[in-house]
Tab-separated table of C-alpha atoms in Angstrom:
chain	number	residue	atom	x	y	z
D	1	MET	CA	79.580	120.865	100.772
D	2	LYS	CA	78.341	120.661	104.449
D	3	ASN	CA	80.756	119.590	106.888
D	4	VAL	CA	80.920	116.274	108.214
D	5	ALA	CA	81.359	115.065	111.502
D	6	VAL	CA	82.454	111.284	112.206
D	7	ASP	CA	82.529	110.106	115.877
D	8	LEU	CA	85.678	107.341	115.956
D	9	ARG	CA	83.769	105.460	118.462
D	10	PRO	CA	82.836	102.689	115.949
D	11	LEU	CA	86.143	102.942	113.981
D	12	ALA	CA	87.702	102.231	117.616
D	13	CYS	CA	85.254	98.757	118.250
D	14	PHE	CA	86.107	97.493	114.983
D	15	LEU	CA	89.996	98.266	115.696
D	16	THR	CA	89.549	96.971	119.063
D	17	ILE	CA	87.792	93.550	116.538
D	18	ARG	CA	90.417	93.696	114.427
D	19	HIS	CA	93.062	93.307	117.586
D	20	TRP	CA	90.907	90.181	118.737
D	21	ALA	CA	91.306	88.600	115.285
D	22	LYS	CA	95.140	88.970	115.272
D	23	HIS	CA	94.962	87.242	119.038
D	24	THR	CA	92.717	84.601	118.915
D	25	PRO	CA	93.369	81.681	117.053
D	26	PRO	CA	90.286	80.904	114.293
D	27	LYS	CA	88.113	77.882	114.489
D	28	THR	CA	88.926	77.002	111.150
D	29	PRO	CA	91.896	77.820	110.042
D	30	LYS	CA	91.957	77.322	105.926
D	31	THR	CA	95.054	79.094	104.971
D	32	ARG	CA	99.205	77.580	105.008
D	33	ILE	CA	101.885	79.694	105.793
D	34	SER	CA	104.476	79.913	102.870
D	35	GLU	CA	108.187	79.488	103.460
D	36	SER	CA	109.057	82.695	102.491
D	37	PHE	CA	107.543	83.715	105.938
D	38	CYS	CA	109.410	81.398	107.962
D	39	HIS	CA	111.960	83.508	108.998
D	40	SER	CA	111.704	82.893	112.848
D	41	THR	CA	112.629	79.335	115.355
D	42	LYS	CA	108.886	79.394	115.983
D	43	SER	CA	107.130	76.003	115.077
D	44	THR	CA	105.486	74.495	111.974
D	45	HIS	CA	102.119	75.076	114.225
D	46	SER	CA	102.597	78.558	115.611
D	47	LEU	CA	104.085	79.791	112.775
D	48	THR	CA	100.479	78.508	110.984
D	49	SER	CA	98.548	80.394	113.371
D	50	THR	CA	100.204	83.318	112.870
D	51	ALA	CA	99.740	83.658	108.983
D	52	ARG	CA	96.307	82.557	109.846
D	53	LYS	CA	95.582	85.574	112.119
D	54	SER	CA	96.964	88.100	109.761
D	55	THR	CA	95.231	86.903	106.774
D	56	THR	CA	91.613	87.546	108.935
D	57	ILE	CA	92.825	90.558	109.921
D	58	ILE	CA	93.438	91.704	106.229
D	59	ALA	CA	90.184	90.296	104.990
D	60	MET	CA	88.528	92.101	107.657
D	61	ALA	CA	90.025	95.110	106.987
D	62	SER	CA	89.379	94.667	102.735
D	63	GLN	CA	85.702	94.631	104.158
D	64	SER	CA	85.660	97.589	105.600
D	65	PRO	CA	83.848	100.810	104.367
D	66	LEU	CA	85.869	104.017	103.268
D	67	PRO	CA	85.966	106.391	106.276
D	68	PRO	CA	83.157	108.933	105.435
D	69	TRP	CA	85.043	111.680	106.169
D	70	LEU	CA	87.074	110.857	102.876
D	71	PRO	CA	86.610	114.007	100.712
D	72	PRO	CA	83.958	112.954	97.617
D	73	GLN	CA	86.385	112.465	94.475
D	74	LEU	CA	88.275	109.635	96.394
D	75	THR	CA	85.315	107.683	97.202
D	76	GLU	CA	84.208	107.148	93.808
D	77	SER	CA	86.352	104.375	92.739
D	78	PRO	CA	89.574	103.497	95.218
D	79	SER	CA	92.058	101.301	94.337
D	80	PRO	CA	93.357	99.263	96.757
D	81	THR	CA	96.023	101.300	98.049
D	82	LEU	CA	93.907	103.620	98.939
D	83	HIS	CA	91.196	101.592	100.650
D	84	ALA	CA	93.967	100.117	103.020
D	85	LEU	CA	95.743	103.499	103.236
D	86	THR	CA	92.126	105.083	104.484
D	87	THR	CA	90.984	102.481	106.325
D	88	SER	CA	94.116	100.959	108.195
D	89	LEU	CA	96.490	103.700	108.042
D	90	LEU	CA	95.434	106.935	108.150
D	91	PRO	CA	93.005	106.606	111.581
D	92	HIS	CA	95.958	105.632	113.247
D	93	LEU	CA	97.838	108.387	112.320
D	94	LEU	CA	94.999	111.154	112.814
D	95	SER	CA	94.309	109.324	116.533
D	96	ALA	CA	97.925	109.952	117.097
D	97	ILE	CA	98.162	113.569	116.068
D	98	SER	CA	94.965	114.203	118.142
D	99	GLN	CA	96.419	112.869	120.726
D	100	ILE	CA	99.233	114.861	120.446
D	101	GLY	CA	97.861	117.826	120.595
D	102	ALA	CA	95.738	117.481	123.479
D	103	THR	CA	99.234	116.440	125.128
D	104	LEU	CA	100.598	119.813	123.946
D	105	ARG	CA	97.352	121.763	125.478
D	106	SER	CA	98.256	120.114	128.860
D	107	SER	CA	101.970	120.388	128.843
D	108	HIS	CA	102.181	123.905	130.845
D	109	HIS	CA	105.560	122.970	132.056
D	110	VAL	CA	107.835	122.642	128.499
D	111	SER	CA	111.769	121.095	129.476
D	112	LEU	CA	114.784	119.501	128.340
D	113	VAL	CA	114.590	115.713	129.224
D	114	GLY	CA	118.683	115.776	129.439
D	115	SER	CA	118.531	113.912	126.464
D	116	ALA	CA	119.107	114.317	122.735
D	117	ASN	CA	118.522	113.089	119.585
D	118	SER	CA	120.681	111.011	117.176
D	119	PHE	CA	121.313	114.508	115.364
D	120	GLY	CA	122.156	115.504	118.077
D	121	ASP	CA	119.223	118.294	119.268
D	122	ASP	CA	118.441	118.016	122.561
D	123	GLN	CA	115.092	116.907	123.416
D	124	LEU	CA	112.548	118.272	124.914
D	125	ASN	CA	109.331	116.371	127.148
D	126	VAL	CA	106.721	116.910	124.547
D	127	ASP	CA	109.392	115.882	121.558
D	128	VAL	CA	109.451	112.406	123.515
D	129	ALA	CA	105.247	112.089	124.716
D	130	SER	CA	104.787	113.196	121.074
D	131	GLU	CA	107.509	110.394	119.340
D	132	ASN	CA	105.775	107.783	121.777
D	133	LEU	CA	102.131	108.781	120.411
D	134	MET	CA	103.098	108.177	117.179
D	135	ARG	CA	104.840	104.831	117.643
D	136	ALA	CA	101.961	103.625	119.433
D	137	ALA	CA	100.051	104.348	117.061
D	138	LEU	CA	101.834	102.353	114.196
D	139	ALA	CA	102.607	99.497	116.278
D	140	LYS	CA	98.805	99.673	116.057
D	141	CYS	CA	98.468	99.330	112.018
D	142	PRO	CA	99.233	95.825	110.363
D	143	LEU	CA	100.701	97.181	107.530
D	144	VAL	CA	103.664	99.349	108.233
D	145	VAL	CA	106.475	97.345	107.798
D	146	ARG	CA	109.420	100.054	108.814
D	147	ALA	CA	109.256	103.718	110.067
D	148	SER	CA	111.693	106.268	111.139
D	149	SER	CA	111.636	109.696	112.700
D	150	GLU	CA	113.305	112.662	113.486
D	151	GLU	CA	113.661	111.669	117.019
D	152	ASP	CA	114.745	108.301	115.762
D	153	PRO	CA	116.394	108.587	112.156
D	154	GLU	CA	117.052	105.072	111.910
D	155	GLU	CA	114.341	102.717	109.759
D	156	LYS	CA	113.307	99.617	111.925
D	157	GLU	CA	110.428	97.194	111.891
D	158	VAL	CA	107.485	98.258	113.426
D	159	HIS	CA	106.204	94.584	114.038
D	160	GLN	CA	109.508	93.338	115.621
D	161	GLY	CA	109.360	89.959	116.554
D	162	GLU	CA	106.129	89.093	115.107
D	163	ALA	CA	104.425	88.630	112.039
D	164	SER	CA	102.475	91.747	110.457
D	165	SER	CA	99.739	90.989	108.660
D	166	ALA	CA	101.721	93.443	105.697
D	167	VAL	CA	102.988	89.828	105.076
D	168	SER	CA	100.233	88.676	103.548
D	169	SER	CA	98.654	91.835	101.997
D	170	ASP	CA	100.055	93.109	98.860
D	171	GLU	CA	99.738	96.346	100.128
D	172	ARG	CA	102.576	97.508	102.567
D	173	PHE	CA	103.882	101.189	103.390
D	174	SER	CA	106.556	102.702	105.301
D	175	VAL	CA	106.361	105.849	107.281
D	176	ALA	CA	108.436	108.632	108.353
D	177	PHE	CA	107.352	111.144	110.569
D	178	ASP	CA	108.065	114.507	112.548
D	179	PRO	CA	106.266	113.733	115.712
D	180	LEU	CA	106.887	117.562	116.914
D	181	ASP	CA	108.339	120.297	113.906
D	182	GLY	CA	108.904	123.999	115.565
D	183	SER	CA	110.343	123.041	119.034
D	184	SER	CA	112.473	125.900	119.362
D	185	ILE	CA	108.458	128.172	119.063
D	186	ILE	CA	106.498	125.917	121.354
D	187	ALA	CA	107.872	127.350	125.056
D	188	ALA	CA	106.387	130.970	123.752
D	189	ASN	CA	102.634	129.061	122.962
D	190	TRP	CA	103.302	129.057	119.046
D	191	SER	CA	101.591	126.819	116.648
D	192	VAL	CA	103.592	123.646	116.065
D	193	GLY	CA	103.380	120.704	113.214
D	194	THR	CA	103.189	117.218	113.369
D	195	ILE	CA	104.552	115.930	109.607
D	196	VAL	CA	103.784	112.262	108.520
D	197	GLY	CA	105.113	111.058	105.155
D	198	VAL	CA	103.665	107.572	103.906
D	199	TRP	CA	105.198	105.534	101.089
D	200	LYS	CA	104.135	102.445	99.054
D	201	GLY	CA	106.316	99.546	99.826
D	202	GLU	CA	108.545	98.276	102.612
D	203	THR	CA	111.375	101.082	103.032
D	204	THR	CA	111.598	104.962	101.998
D	205	LEU	CA	115.143	104.822	101.194
D	206	GLY	CA	116.136	104.758	97.431
D	207	LYS	CA	112.904	105.077	96.172
D	208	ASN	CA	111.733	107.294	93.570
D	209	PRO	CA	109.403	110.165	95.838
D	210	ARG	CA	106.369	109.286	93.669
D	211	ASP	CA	106.278	106.294	96.007
D	212	GLN	CA	104.997	108.627	98.732
D	213	ILE	CA	101.663	108.667	97.842
D	214	CYS	CA	100.238	110.364	101.484
D	215	SER	CA	101.593	113.179	103.485
D	216	LEU	CA	99.928	114.985	106.825
D	217	LEU	CA	100.676	117.784	108.049
D	218	GLY	CA	99.350	118.354	111.758
D	219	VAL	CA	98.373	121.264	112.787
D	220	HIS	CA	98.502	122.334	116.469
D	221	GLY	CA	97.240	125.447	117.246
D	222	PRO	CA	94.318	127.325	119.506
D	223	ARG	CA	92.582	124.021	117.451
D	224	THR	CA	93.863	120.912	115.631
D	225	THR	CA	94.081	120.255	112.437
D	226	VAL	CA	95.092	117.974	109.884
D	227	ILE	CA	96.141	118.802	105.962
D	228	VAL	CA	96.306	115.524	104.055
D	229	ALA	CA	97.816	115.061	100.434
D	230	ILE	CA	97.091	111.859	99.026
D	231	ARG	CA	98.906	111.263	95.282
D	232	GLU	CA	95.534	109.437	93.289
D	233	VAL	CA	97.281	106.020	92.859
D	234	ASP	CA	95.446	104.490	89.440
D	235	ALA	CA	92.683	101.575	90.551
D	236	THR	CA	93.709	99.437	87.272
D	237	GLU	CA	97.544	99.785	86.583
D	238	GLY	CA	98.457	100.150	90.240
D	239	PHE	CA	100.878	103.261	89.967
D	240	ALA	CA	100.580	106.948	91.539
D	241	SER	CA	100.112	109.385	89.407
D	242	ALA	CA	101.236	113.359	89.118
D	243	ALA	CA	97.285	114.443	90.284
D	244	GLY	CA	95.787	114.370	93.744
D	245	VAL	CA	94.083	115.883	95.961
D	246	CYS	CA	94.769	117.730	99.162
D	247	PHE	CA	91.764	118.854	101.846
D	248	GLU	CA	91.945	119.531	105.703
D	249	LEU	CA	90.163	117.600	108.465
D	250	GLY	CA	89.211	119.057	111.919
D	251	LEU	CA	90.309	116.510	115.175
D	252	ASP	CA	88.838	117.453	118.749
D	253	ASP	CA	90.143	115.280	121.909
D	254	ASN	CA	86.867	113.235	121.725
D	255	ASN	CA	88.278	111.316	118.396
D	256	LYS	CA	85.912	113.237	115.863
D	257	ILE	CA	86.895	114.169	112.665
D	258	GLU	CA	85.649	116.872	110.572
D	259	LEU	CA	85.811	117.514	107.203
D	260	LEU	CA	86.605	121.191	106.548
D	261	ASN	CA	88.066	121.924	103.042
D	262	PRO	CA	87.333	118.949	100.702
D	263	ASN	CA	89.728	120.267	97.979
D	264	ILE	CA	92.456	122.778	99.041
D	265	LYS	CA	93.696	124.582	95.716
D	266	LEU	CA	95.956	127.372	95.678
D	267	SER	CA	94.780	130.494	93.647
D	268	ALA	CA	95.650	131.722	90.001
D	269	PRO	CA	96.778	135.338	89.663
D	270	PRO	CA	95.574	137.633	89.827
D	271	TYR	CA	95.519	138.112	93.958
D	272	LYS	CA	94.265	139.846	96.060
D	273	THR	CA	96.785	139.926	98.456
D	274	ARG	CA	100.115	139.026	98.189
D	275	TYR	CA	101.729	137.242	101.127
D	276	PHE	CA	105.702	135.777	101.901
D	277	ALA	CA	107.477	133.981	104.092
D	278	PRO	CA	111.376	134.382	104.234
D	279	ALA	CA	113.091	131.734	106.387
D	280	ASN	CA	116.603	132.242	107.148
D	281	LEU	CA	116.695	136.159	107.083
D	282	ARG	CA	119.906	136.711	108.426
D	283	PHE	CA	121.450	134.587	105.488
D	284	ALA	CA	120.074	138.168	103.230
D	285	ALA	CA	122.672	140.093	105.428
D	286	ASP	CA	125.233	137.837	103.252
D	287	SER	CA	123.954	137.516	99.926
D	288	PRO	CA	122.962	140.360	98.026
D	289	SER	CA	120.253	138.343	95.650
D	290	TYR	CA	118.342	137.515	98.813
D	291	SER	CA	119.226	141.353	100.358
D	292	ALA	CA	117.192	142.014	97.153
D	293	LEU	CA	114.595	139.812	97.058
D	294	ILE	CA	113.090	140.599	100.130
D	295	SER	CA	113.218	144.207	99.033
D	296	SER	CA	111.148	143.193	96.223
D	297	PHE	CA	108.645	141.894	98.386
D	298	ILE	CA	108.430	145.077	100.338
D	299	THR	CA	108.262	147.462	97.480
D	300	LYS	CA	105.758	144.600	96.049
D	301	LYS	CA	103.326	145.263	99.156
D	302	TYR	CA	103.901	142.173	99.815
D	303	THR	CA	102.085	140.984	103.445
D	304	LEU	CA	104.593	138.983	105.737
D	305	ARG	CA	103.648	135.976	107.517
D	306	TYR	CA	105.588	134.393	108.968
D	307	CYS	CA	106.136	132.596	112.782
D	308	GLY	CA	108.989	130.261	112.150
D	309	GLY	CA	107.167	127.236	112.231
D	310	LEU	CA	107.199	125.318	108.476
D	311	VAL	CA	104.031	123.487	109.248
D	312	PRO	CA	101.765	126.648	110.383
D	313	ASP	CA	103.161	129.062	107.898
D	314	LEU	CA	102.486	126.269	104.941
D	315	GLY	CA	98.994	126.036	106.568
D	316	HIS	CA	98.546	130.030	106.551
D	317	ILE	CA	99.617	129.965	102.482
D	318	LEU	CA	96.556	127.229	101.486
D	319	THR	CA	94.292	128.972	103.646
D	320	LYS	CA	94.776	132.148	102.384
D	321	GLY	CA	95.185	130.730	98.914
D	322	HIS	CA	98.603	132.737	97.743
D	323	GLY	CA	101.519	132.759	99.384
D	324	VAL	CA	105.736	132.090	99.157
D	325	TYR	CA	108.086	130.566	101.478
D	326	VAL	CA	111.863	130.858	100.781
D	327	ASN	CA	114.448	128.828	102.515
D	328	PRO	CA	117.305	129.708	100.639
D	329	VAL	CA	121.167	127.374	102.048
D	330	ALA	CA	124.662	128.556	101.228
D	331	ALA	CA	127.842	127.051	102.310
D	332	ALA	CA	127.459	130.202	104.882
D	333	SER	CA	124.404	129.424	106.056
D	334	LYS	CA	123.807	125.738	106.118
D	335	ALA	CA	120.614	123.148	105.526
D	336	LYS	CA	118.673	122.338	108.498
D	337	LEU	CA	115.453	121.394	107.005
D	338	ARG	CA	115.258	117.596	106.412
D	339	ARG	CA	114.344	116.029	102.999
D	340	LEU	CA	112.722	112.869	104.522
D	341	TYR	CA	110.935	114.241	107.338
D	342	GLU	CA	110.053	117.605	106.134
D	343	ILE	CA	111.058	118.700	102.632
D	344	LEU	CA	109.269	115.747	100.937
D	345	PRO	CA	106.175	115.564	102.617
D	346	VAL	CA	105.602	119.197	102.176
D	347	GLY	CA	106.205	118.948	98.891
D	348	LEU	CA	103.889	116.260	98.178
D	349	VAL	CA	100.624	118.934	99.908
D	350	VAL	CA	102.078	121.871	98.035
D	351	GLU	CA	102.341	119.915	94.456
D	352	CYS	CA	98.479	118.594	95.265
D	353	ALA	CA	97.301	121.842	96.381
D	354	GLY	CA	98.093	123.390	92.642
D	355	GLY	CA	101.631	124.528	93.958
D	356	LYS	CA	105.422	124.427	93.347
D	357	ALA	CA	108.174	123.467	95.482
D	358	VAL	CA	111.596	123.350	94.781
D	359	ASP	CA	114.457	123.237	96.053
D	360	GLU	CA	117.669	125.094	96.590
D	361	ASN	CA	119.118	124.399	93.278
D	362	GLY	CA	115.788	125.461	91.909
D	363	LYS	CA	114.795	121.413	91.368
D	364	ASP	CA	111.825	119.825	91.866
D	365	VAL	CA	111.697	118.580	95.458
D	366	LEU	CA	110.193	115.492	94.590
D	367	ALA	CA	112.482	114.422	91.457
D	368	LYS	CA	115.503	113.309	93.877
D	369	GLU	CA	115.534	109.818	96.076
D	370	VAL	CA	116.306	109.696	99.719
D	371	GLN	CA	119.174	107.464	99.954
D	372	GLY	CA	119.905	108.493	104.129
D	373	CYS	CA	117.802	109.618	106.929
D	374	ASP	CA	119.833	112.754	107.418
D	375	GLU	CA	119.737	114.386	103.716
D	376	ARG	CA	119.188	117.901	104.156
D	377	GLY	CA	118.268	120.977	102.081
D	378	GLY	CA	116.608	124.265	101.589
D	379	ILE	CA	112.829	124.734	99.623
D	380	VAL	CA	111.107	127.267	97.932
D	381	PHE	CA	107.255	126.783	97.896
D	382	GLY	CA	103.893	127.756	96.992
D	383	ASN	CA	101.704	129.640	93.881
D	384	THR	CA	104.047	128.041	90.994
D	385	ASP	CA	104.134	131.780	89.066
D	386	GLU	CA	105.825	132.859	92.747
D	387	VAL	CA	108.181	130.375	93.229
D	388	GLU	CA	109.316	130.874	89.957
D	389	GLU	CA	109.656	134.476	90.197
D	390	VAL	CA	111.829	133.547	93.278
D	391	VAL	CA	114.154	131.105	91.649
D	392	ARG	CA	114.931	133.504	89.253
D	393	ALA	CA	115.811	136.266	91.942
D	394	LEU	CA	118.088	133.933	93.609
D	395	MET	CA	119.794	131.337	90.823
D	396	GLY	CA	119.147	134.136	87.625
């Protein structure tokens, strides 16, 4: 299949028209606002006008064509959820990831800004800039109800103080994201990432992880690429299936999108080359089982590929079609990865690519709901047979 290059300027024009529709009263209003929408102290006339604008936006979005960078298998009979996701939300997220990449390439001085996020992590100037770009992108999407991030780990309404068109739509999304994953290695000019999880509904908390219908991993290296996983949604039943699609896009600084790989799949054995990525390697000094596992990788002549960045490490595994990433935890080695912002989006990508991702107990990372934004855990992911072998080695 030929690569597909897409110019986002027509889409930007469409979004401008949609923005105009949101702020310009229609000449012939035909809709009425429901009582459940009357949550503010505005006058009835003002509320009705807002509802009419929102309905106009939804109607325009529902008529928009699917973006040409989608892989063919997603364009045959898209569900309403898939249509809303790919025409309304994903273009904004991809634009933000592209802008983050451009910002990183021009930010030659990486420095602390003197603040910390809610987890107590010191913030870099590039952390703050990336967070702001993502927040601005979400504010442009009327179908996003709530969002939280690793830099601001509290679910908040995206359209505070104004009526979102999500009120008038059956398609509502919530988003959890890590704007810049790998801050500890960015000063060395290593590849870093942006992680985004998109959930169907108005919250990401207390829900079945199967409601996470899409995740994006932006890889900021010599070039900016995005690995996208979309869990298929049945067009008639409206539920998410276990199957999914994983594909790769290329972004440039001129808002062009190119479909690089329409169907990312991990390889089946036998493997030509076998790769391993051992995170938290210091833990091997206190864990005989982890130390023995590392030794077995060496004895079996695995190739070491580990850079300390979760996104580029997974990107390497997906590019090569093989690999296993191991991040064990124990009482003496506490978990650092956040489930909502890192583990679950990564788990969806691995699953859609035909692999397996388990937690520190050997359980499917997508089997347990998230109750709080600061939940943490370990993870092992990669080719299914490799993951199962690691689980046996570490847990018996």
